[in-house]
Coordinates of C-alpha atoms in Angstrom, one line a residue:
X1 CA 174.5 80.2 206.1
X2 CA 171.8 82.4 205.8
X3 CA 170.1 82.3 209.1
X4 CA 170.8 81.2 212.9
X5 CA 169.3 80.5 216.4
X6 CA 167.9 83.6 218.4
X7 CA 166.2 82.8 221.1
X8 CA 165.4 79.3 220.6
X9 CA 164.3 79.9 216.8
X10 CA 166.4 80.4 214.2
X11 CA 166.0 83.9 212.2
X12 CA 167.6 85.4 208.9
X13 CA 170.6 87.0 209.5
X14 CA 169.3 90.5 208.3
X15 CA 167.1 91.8 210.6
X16 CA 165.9 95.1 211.8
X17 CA 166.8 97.5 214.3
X18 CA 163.9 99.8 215.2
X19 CA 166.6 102.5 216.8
X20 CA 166.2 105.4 214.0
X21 CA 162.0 105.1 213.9
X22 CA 162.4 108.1 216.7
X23 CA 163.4 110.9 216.1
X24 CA 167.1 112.2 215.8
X25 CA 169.5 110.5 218.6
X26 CA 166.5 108.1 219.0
X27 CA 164.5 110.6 221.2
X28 CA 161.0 112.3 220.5
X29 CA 157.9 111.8 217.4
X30 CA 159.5 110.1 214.0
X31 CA 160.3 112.7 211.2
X32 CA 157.3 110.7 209.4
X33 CA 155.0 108.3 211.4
X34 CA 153.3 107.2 208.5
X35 CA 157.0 106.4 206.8
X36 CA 157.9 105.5 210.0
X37 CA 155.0 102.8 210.1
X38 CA 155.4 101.6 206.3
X39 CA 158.9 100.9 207.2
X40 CA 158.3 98.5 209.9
X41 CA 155.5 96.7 207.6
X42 CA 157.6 96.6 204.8
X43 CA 160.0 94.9 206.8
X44 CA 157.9 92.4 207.3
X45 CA 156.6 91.2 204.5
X46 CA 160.4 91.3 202.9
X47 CA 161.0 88.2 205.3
X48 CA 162.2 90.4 208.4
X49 CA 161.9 87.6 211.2
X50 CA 163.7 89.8 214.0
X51 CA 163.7 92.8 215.1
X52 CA 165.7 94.5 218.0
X53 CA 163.8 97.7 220.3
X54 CA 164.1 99.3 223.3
X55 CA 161.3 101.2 225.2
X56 CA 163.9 103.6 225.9
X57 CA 163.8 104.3 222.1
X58 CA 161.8 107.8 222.0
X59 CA 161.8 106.7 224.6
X60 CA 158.0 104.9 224.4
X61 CA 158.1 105.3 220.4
X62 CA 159.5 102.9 219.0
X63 CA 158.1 100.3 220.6
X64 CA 154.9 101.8 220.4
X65 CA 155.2 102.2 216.4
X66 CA 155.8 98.4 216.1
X67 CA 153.1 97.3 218.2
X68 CA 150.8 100.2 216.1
X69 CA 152.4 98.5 212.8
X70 CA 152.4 94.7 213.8
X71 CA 150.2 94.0 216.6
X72 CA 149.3 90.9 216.5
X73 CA 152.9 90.2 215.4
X74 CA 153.6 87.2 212.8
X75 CA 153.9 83.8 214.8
X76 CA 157.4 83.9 213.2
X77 CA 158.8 87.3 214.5
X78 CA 161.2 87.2 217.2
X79 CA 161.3 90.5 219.1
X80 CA 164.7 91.7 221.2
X81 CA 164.9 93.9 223.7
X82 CA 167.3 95.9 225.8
X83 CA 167.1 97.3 229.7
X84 CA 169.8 98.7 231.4
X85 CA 169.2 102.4 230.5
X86 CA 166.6 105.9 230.6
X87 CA 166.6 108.8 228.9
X88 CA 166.5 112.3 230.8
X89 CA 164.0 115.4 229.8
X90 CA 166.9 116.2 227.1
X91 CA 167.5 113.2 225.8
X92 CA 170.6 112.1 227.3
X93 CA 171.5 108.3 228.2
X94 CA 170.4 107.5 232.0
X95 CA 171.8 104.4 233.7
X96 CA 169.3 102.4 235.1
X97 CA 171.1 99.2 236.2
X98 CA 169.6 98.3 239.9
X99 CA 168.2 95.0 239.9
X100 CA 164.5 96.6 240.3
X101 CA 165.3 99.1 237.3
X102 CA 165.7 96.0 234.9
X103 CA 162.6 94.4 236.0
X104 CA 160.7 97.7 235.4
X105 CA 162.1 98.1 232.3
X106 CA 161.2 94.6 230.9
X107 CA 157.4 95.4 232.6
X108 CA 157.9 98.4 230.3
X109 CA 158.7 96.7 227.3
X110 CA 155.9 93.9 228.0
X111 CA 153.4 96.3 228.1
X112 CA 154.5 98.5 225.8
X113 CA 154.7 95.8 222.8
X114 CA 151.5 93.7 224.0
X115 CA 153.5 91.2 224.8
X116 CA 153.2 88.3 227.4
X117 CA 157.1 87.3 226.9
X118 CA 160.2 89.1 224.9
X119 CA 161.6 86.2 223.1
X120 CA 164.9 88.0 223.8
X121 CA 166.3 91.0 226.3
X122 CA 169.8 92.1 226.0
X123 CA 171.0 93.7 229.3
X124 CA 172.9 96.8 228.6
X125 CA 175.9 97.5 230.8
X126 CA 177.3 100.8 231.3
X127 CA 179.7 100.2 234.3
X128 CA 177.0 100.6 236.8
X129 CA 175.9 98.2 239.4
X130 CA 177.1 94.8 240.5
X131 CA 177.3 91.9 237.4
X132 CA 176.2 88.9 239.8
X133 CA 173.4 90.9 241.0
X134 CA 172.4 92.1 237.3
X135 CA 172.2 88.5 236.1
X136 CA 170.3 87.2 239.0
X137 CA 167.3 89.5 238.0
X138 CA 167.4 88.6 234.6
X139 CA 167.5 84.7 235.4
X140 CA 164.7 85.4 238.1
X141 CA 162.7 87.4 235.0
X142 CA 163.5 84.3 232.8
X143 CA 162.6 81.8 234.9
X144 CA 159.3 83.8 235.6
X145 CA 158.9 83.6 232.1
X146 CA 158.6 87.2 230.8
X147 CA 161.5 87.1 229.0
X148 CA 162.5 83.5 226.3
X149 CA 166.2 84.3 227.1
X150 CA 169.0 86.4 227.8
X151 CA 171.4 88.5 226.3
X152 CA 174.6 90.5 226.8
X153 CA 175.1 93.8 225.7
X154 CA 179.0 96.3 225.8
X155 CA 180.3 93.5 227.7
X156 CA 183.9 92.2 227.7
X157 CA 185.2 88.5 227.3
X158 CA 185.8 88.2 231.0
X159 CA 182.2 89.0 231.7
X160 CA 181.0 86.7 228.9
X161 CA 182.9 83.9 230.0
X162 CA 181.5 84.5 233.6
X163 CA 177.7 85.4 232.5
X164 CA 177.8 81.5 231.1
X165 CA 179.2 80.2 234.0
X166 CA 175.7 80.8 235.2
X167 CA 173.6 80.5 232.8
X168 CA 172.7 80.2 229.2
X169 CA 173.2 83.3 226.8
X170 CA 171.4 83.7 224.0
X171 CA 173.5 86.7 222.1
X172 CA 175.4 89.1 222.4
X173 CA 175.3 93.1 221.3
X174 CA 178.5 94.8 220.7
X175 CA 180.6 97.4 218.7
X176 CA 181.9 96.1 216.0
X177 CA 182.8 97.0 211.9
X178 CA 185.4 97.0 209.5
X179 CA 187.2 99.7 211.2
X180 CA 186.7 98.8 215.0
X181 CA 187.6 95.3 216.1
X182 CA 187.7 96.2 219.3
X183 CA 185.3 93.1 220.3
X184 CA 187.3 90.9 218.1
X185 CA 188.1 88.8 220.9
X186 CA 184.1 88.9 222.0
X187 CA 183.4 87.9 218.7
X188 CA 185.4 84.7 218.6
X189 CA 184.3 83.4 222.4
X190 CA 180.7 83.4 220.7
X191 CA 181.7 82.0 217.6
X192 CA 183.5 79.3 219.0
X193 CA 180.4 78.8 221.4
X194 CA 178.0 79.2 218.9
X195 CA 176.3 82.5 220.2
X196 CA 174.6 85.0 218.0
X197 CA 176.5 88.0 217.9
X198 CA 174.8 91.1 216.8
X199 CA 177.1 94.0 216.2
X200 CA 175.7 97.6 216.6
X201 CA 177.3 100.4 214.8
X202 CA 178.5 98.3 212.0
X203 CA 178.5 101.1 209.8
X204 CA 180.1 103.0 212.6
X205 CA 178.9 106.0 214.6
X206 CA 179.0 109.8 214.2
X207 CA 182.2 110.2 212.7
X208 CA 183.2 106.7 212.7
X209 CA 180.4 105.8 209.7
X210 CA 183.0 107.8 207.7
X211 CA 185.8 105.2 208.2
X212 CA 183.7 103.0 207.1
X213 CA 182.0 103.9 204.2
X214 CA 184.0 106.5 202.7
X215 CA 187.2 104.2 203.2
X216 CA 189.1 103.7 199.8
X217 CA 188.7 99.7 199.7
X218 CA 185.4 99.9 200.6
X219 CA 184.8 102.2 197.6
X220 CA 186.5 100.6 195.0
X221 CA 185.0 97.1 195.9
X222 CA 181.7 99.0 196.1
X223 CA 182.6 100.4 192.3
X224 CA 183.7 96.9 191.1
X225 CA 180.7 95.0 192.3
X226 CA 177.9 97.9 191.5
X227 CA 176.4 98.0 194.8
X228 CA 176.4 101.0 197.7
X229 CA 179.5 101.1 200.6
X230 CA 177.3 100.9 203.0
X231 CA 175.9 97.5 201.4
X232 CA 179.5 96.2 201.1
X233 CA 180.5 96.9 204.8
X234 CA 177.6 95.0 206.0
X235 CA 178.0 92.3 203.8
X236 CA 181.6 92.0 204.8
X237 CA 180.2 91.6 208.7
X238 CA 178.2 89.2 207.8
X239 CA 180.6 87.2 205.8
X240 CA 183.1 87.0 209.3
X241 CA 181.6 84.7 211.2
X242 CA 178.4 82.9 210.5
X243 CA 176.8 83.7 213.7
X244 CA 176.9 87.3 213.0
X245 CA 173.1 88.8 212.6
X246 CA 172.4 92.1 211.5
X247 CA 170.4 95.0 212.9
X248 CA 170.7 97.7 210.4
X249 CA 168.0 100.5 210.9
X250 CA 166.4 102.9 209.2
X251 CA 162.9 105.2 208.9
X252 CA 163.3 105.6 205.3
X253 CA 161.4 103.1 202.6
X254 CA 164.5 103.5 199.8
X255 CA 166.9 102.9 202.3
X256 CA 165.4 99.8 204.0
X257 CA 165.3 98.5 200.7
X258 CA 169.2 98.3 200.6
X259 CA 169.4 97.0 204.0
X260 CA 167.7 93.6 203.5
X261 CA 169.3 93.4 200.1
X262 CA 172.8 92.9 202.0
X263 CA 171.3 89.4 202.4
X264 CA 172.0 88.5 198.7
X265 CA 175.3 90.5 198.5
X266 CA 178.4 87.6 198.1
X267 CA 181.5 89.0 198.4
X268 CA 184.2 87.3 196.6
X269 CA 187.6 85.9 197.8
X270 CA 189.3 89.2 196.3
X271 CA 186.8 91.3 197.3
X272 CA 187.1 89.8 201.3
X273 CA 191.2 89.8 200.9
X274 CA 191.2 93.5 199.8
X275 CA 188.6 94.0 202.8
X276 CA 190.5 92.1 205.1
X277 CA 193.2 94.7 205.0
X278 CA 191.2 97.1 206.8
X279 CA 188.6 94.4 208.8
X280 CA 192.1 92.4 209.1
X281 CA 189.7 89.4 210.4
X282 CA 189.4 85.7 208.2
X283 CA 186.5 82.8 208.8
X284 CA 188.0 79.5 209.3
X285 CA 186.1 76.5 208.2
X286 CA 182.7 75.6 209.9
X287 CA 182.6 73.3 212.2
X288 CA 179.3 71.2 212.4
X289 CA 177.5 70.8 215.3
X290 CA 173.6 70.8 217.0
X291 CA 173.3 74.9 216.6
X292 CA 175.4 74.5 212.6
X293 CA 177.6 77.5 214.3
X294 CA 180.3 76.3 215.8
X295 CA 182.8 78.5 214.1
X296 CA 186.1 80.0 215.3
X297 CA 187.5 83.4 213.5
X298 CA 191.6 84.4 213.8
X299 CA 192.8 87.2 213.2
X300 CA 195.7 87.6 210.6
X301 CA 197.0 90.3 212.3
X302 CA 197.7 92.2 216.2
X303 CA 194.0 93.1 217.0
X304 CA 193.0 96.6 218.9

């Protein structure tokens, strides 16, 4: 499968995640605006039908170096948000998850991109706040119409399970790679309910991209199929479920490149077996229905 539904339009599964167009820790001027700029264009024209932002980004640069790059976007693109956070004078993560917070934020984003609607906005929960008041502002902002839908993002199945009790969710944004399955079980509620689920960190984070790509199965099937370990532990999330969608970003021409080409990357059975050892995670057959993603995902052994 290589695309699925995202706010009411389906998308390719490769995406891009405008995160790293700031500067380091996604705060302050890009390293090269002009770079910075080509990247988001390239995208683009590559097929890139999604791409996922935050005005906290910078904050106020990525959003404004896609608007800069894009604006007016393709009829095609779908744009994804987040709110639920600030940044301080240092760069350090803010909550901001008061009911009025959100709303600013998604005014932030609107005018930020041009936009009269965000076909998407995750809300980002940190701990802070009240759920049931959290989801009434974002129903309130949906039905208002200044966002197309809404999704979930660090949440846990519980929370999930409650969030559609209420309402229709269009994705949802977690942790997740070969080395941390710690949203396993997040993974399969959307699966089974055919959700888009966009992991972040799928290469890992800090000292967790390590793990990932310097981990001995990861190189060798790297070696054996001629293709980077970073390409190999994306294409192994995508090959999990089929409502997986990646985000992977970057502020570098050669390395956006590589990216996208995950897209064409098949993994074979021996390559996904070896794999599985570390992801320890198997697809079961598809099951058809309206959204084609009605899959289910078991794991094949104790999960974290």
């Amino acid at each position: 499968m290589k695309s699925f539904p995202l706010g009411g339009r389906k998308v390719h599964r490769v995406g891009f995640g405008a995160m790293q167009l700031p500067g380091r820790g996604a705060f302050g001027p890009p390293r090269d605006r002009a770079e910075a700029l080509a990247v988001v264009r390239r995208a683009v024209e590559l097929g890139v039908d999604h791409i996922d932002t935050a005005q906290y980004y910078g904050p106020d640069v990525a959003n404004e170096l896609l608007r800069s790059a894009l604006y007016p976007y393709p009829e095609r693109l779908v744009i994804v948000s987040k709110v639920g956070a600030e940044r301080d004078a240092h760069g350090g993560w803010v909550p901001a998850q008061r009911p009025e917070q959100l709303r600013a934020g998604v005014l932030e984003n609107l005018k930020a991109l041009k936009l009269e609607q965000l076909a998407v906005v995750n809300l980002r929960l940190t701990g802070h706040g009240e759920f049931g008041e959290q989801l009434d502002a974002m129903i309130a902002m949906r039905d208002e119409g200044l966002i197309g839908g809404i999704g979930l993002s660090n949440v846990e199945v519980g929370q999930l399970r409650r969030a559609l009790g209420r309402t229709a969710i269009a994705c949802v944004q977690n942790p997740f790679n070969l080395v941390d399955r710690g949203s396993e079980g997040v993974l399969r509620e959307c699966a089974e309910r055919g959700i888009a689920f966009v992991p972040f960190f799928p290469l890992g984070a800090a000292f967790g991209r390590e793990r990932v790509i310097g981990h001995p199965r990861v190189k060798d099937v790297a070696r054996r199929l001629d293709v980077m370990p970073a390409q190999v532990a994306l294409a192994w999330v995508l090959a999990v479920a089929p409502n997986t969608l990646l985000i992977p970003g970057t502020s570098r021409l050669e390395h956006l490149e590589e990216n996208l080409a995950v897209a064409h990357i098949q993994l074979d059975e021996g390559s996904l077996a070896e794999l599985g050892v570390v992801g320890d995670i198997d697809q079961r057959a598809t099951k058809e229905g309206a959204a084609e993603a009605e899959t289910a995902i078991k794991p094949k052994g104790g999960g974290r």
